[in-house]
mmCIF file of C-alpha atoms in Angstrom:
data_model
loop_
_atom_site.group_PDB
_atom_site.id
_atom_site.type_symbol
_atom_site.label_atom_id
_atom_site.label_comp_id
_atom_site.label_asym_id
_atom_site.label_seq_id
_atom_site.Cartn_x
_atom_site.Cartn_y
_atom_site.Cartn_z
ATOM 1 C CA UNK A 1 0.000 0.000 0.000
ATOM 2 C CA UNK A 2 1.396 3.377 -1.021
ATOM 3 C CA UNK A 3 1.620 6.277 1.423
ATOM 4 C CA UNK A 4 -0.104 9.544 0.458
ATOM 5 C CA UNK A 5 2.213 11.832 -1.493
ATOM 6 C CA UNK A 6 1.372 14.592 -3.952
ATOM 7 C CA UNK A 7 3.474 16.928 -6.067
ATOM 8 C CA UNK A 8 3.044 20.352 -7.569
ATOM 9 C CA UNK A 9 5.414 22.139 -9.883
ATOM 10 C CA UNK A 10 5.883 25.790 -10.603
ATOM 11 C CA UNK A 11 8.518 28.469 -10.919
ATOM 12 C CA UNK A 12 10.518 30.242 -8.217
ATOM 13 C CA UNK A 13 10.740 34.050 -8.539
ATOM 14 C CA UNK A 14 14.298 33.567 -9.858
ATOM 15 C CA UNK A 15 12.942 31.344 -12.653
ATOM 16 C CA UNK A 16 14.006 27.997 -11.195
ATOM 17 C CA UNK A 17 11.665 25.038 -11.492
ATOM 18 C CA UNK A 18 10.051 24.229 -8.139
ATOM 19 C CA UNK A 19 8.875 20.762 -7.160
ATOM 20 C CA UNK A 20 6.819 20.826 -3.960
ATOM 21 C CA UNK A 21 6.034 17.533 -2.242
ATOM 22 C CA UNK A 22 3.260 17.026 0.313
ATOM 23 C CA UNK A 23 2.770 13.973 2.505
ATOM 24 C CA UNK A 24 5.167 11.207 3.431
ATOM 25 C CA UNK A 25 8.036 9.862 1.331
ATOM 26 C CA UNK A 26 8.934 6.264 2.047
ATOM 27 C CA UNK A 27 9.795 3.065 0.212
ATOM 28 C CA UNK A 28 6.189 2.696 -0.987
ATOM 29 C CA UNK A 29 6.354 5.878 -3.070
ATOM 30 C CA UNK A 30 10.055 6.738 -3.409
ATOM 31 C CA UNK A 31 9.977 5.685 -7.066
ATOM 32 C CA UNK A 32 7.202 8.217 -7.699
ATOM 33 C CA UNK A 33 9.278 10.859 -5.890
ATOM 34 C CA UNK A 34 12.320 9.995 -8.022
ATOM 35 C CA UNK A 35 10.191 10.209 -11.184
ATOM 36 C CA UNK A 36 8.824 13.612 -10.125
ATOM 37 C CA UNK A 37 12.377 14.850 -9.482
ATOM 38 C CA UNK A 38 13.480 13.647 -12.911
ATOM 39 C CA UNK A 39 10.461 15.224 -14.601
ATOM 40 C CA UNK A 40 11.054 18.555 -12.855
ATOM 41 C CA UNK A 41 14.718 18.457 -13.845
ATOM 42 C CA UNK A 42 13.778 17.821 -17.477
ATOM 43 C CA UNK A 43 11.822 21.103 -17.527
ATOM 44 C CA UNK A 44 15.094 23.044 -17.282
ATOM 45 C CA UNK A 45 18.200 20.882 -17.528
ATOM 46 C CA UNK A 46 20.538 23.878 -17.350
ATOM 47 C CA UNK A 47 19.099 25.446 -14.224
ATOM 48 C CA UNK A 48 18.975 24.693 -10.545
ATOM 49 C CA UNK A 49 15.657 23.307 -9.388
ATOM 50 C CA UNK A 50 14.108 23.932 -6.003
ATOM 51 C CA UNK A 51 12.660 20.995 -4.077
ATOM 52 C CA UNK A 52 10.262 22.205 -1.415
ATOM 53 C CA UNK A 53 9.897 19.599 1.326
ATOM 54 C CA UNK A 54 8.242 21.881 3.887
ATOM 55 C CA UNK A 55 4.972 19.924 3.641
ATOM 56 C CA UNK A 56 6.697 16.530 3.948
ATOM 57 C CA UNK A 57 5.884 14.929 7.274
ATOM 58 C CA UNK A 58 8.185 11.912 6.929
ATOM 59 C CA UNK A 59 11.192 11.096 4.759
ATOM 60 C CA UNK A 60 12.925 7.732 4.977
ATOM 61 C CA UNK A 61 16.142 6.447 3.420
ATOM 62 C CA UNK A 62 14.406 5.518 0.160
ATOM 63 C CA UNK A 63 13.253 9.105 -0.246
ATOM 64 C CA UNK A 64 16.659 10.446 0.688
ATOM 65 C CA UNK A 65 18.327 8.225 -1.895
ATOM 66 C CA UNK A 66 16.122 9.735 -4.605
ATOM 67 C CA UNK A 67 17.649 13.150 -3.865
ATOM 68 C CA UNK A 68 21.318 12.196 -4.205
ATOM 69 C CA UNK A 69 21.411 11.969 -8.036
ATOM 70 C CA UNK A 70 20.258 15.605 -8.148
ATOM 71 C CA UNK A 71 22.701 17.230 -5.695
ATOM 72 C CA UNK A 72 24.510 19.111 -8.468
ATOM 73 C CA UNK A 73 21.384 20.959 -9.584
ATOM 74 C CA UNK A 74 18.996 21.199 -6.630
ATOM 75 C CA UNK A 75 18.265 23.526 -3.717
ATOM 76 C CA UNK A 76 16.253 22.010 -0.877
ATOM 77 C CA UNK A 77 13.778 23.885 1.292
ATOM 78 C CA UNK A 78 12.967 21.962 4.456
ATOM 79 C CA UNK A 79 11.438 22.300 7.909
ATOM 80 C CA UNK A 80 13.632 22.657 11.002
ATOM 81 C CA UNK A 81 12.785 19.054 11.902
ATOM 82 C CA UNK A 82 14.020 17.689 8.576
ATOM 83 C CA UNK A 83 17.202 19.781 8.324
ATOM 84 C CA UNK A 84 19.225 17.676 10.821
ATOM 85 C CA UNK A 85 18.368 14.503 8.899
ATOM 86 C CA UNK A 86 19.801 16.009 5.709
ATOM 87 C CA UNK A 87 22.908 17.026 7.637
ATOM 88 C CA UNK A 88 23.426 13.554 9.101
ATOM 89 C CA UNK A 89 23.172 11.854 5.697
ATOM 90 C CA UNK A 90 25.497 14.424 4.107
ATOM 91 C CA UNK A 91 23.097 16.176 1.744
ATOM 92 C CA UNK A 92 23.738 19.555 3.348
ATOM 93 C CA UNK A 93 27.432 19.140 2.470
ATOM 94 C CA UNK A 94 26.596 18.483 -1.183
ATOM 95 C CA UNK A 95 23.836 20.979 -1.950
ATOM 96 C CA UNK A 96 22.024 24.012 -0.556
ATOM 97 C CA UNK A 97 19.590 23.252 2.250
ATOM 98 C CA UNK A 98 17.464 26.116 3.546
ATOM 99 C CA UNK A 99 14.878 26.144 6.284
#
């Protein structure tokens, strides 16, 4: 059974593609998250995309692993509760993480 997760896309004021996720990201829907990341990246392969995780209530290792292929072209926006997780796994050393 898949956990509830929805996505919206748009543009940041600086023109970057924004992918906003809402719900929980776990092994039941990490493939959908990875596909949404890839689709957002395809909208502007030369730019940096913004991934807004402020409405994500849970993110497990499967969801985290979907982010790693995009570290060279992503900025993450997260809640204060999620920021330490991204630090522990090393994402904050590889890309911009803002709260």
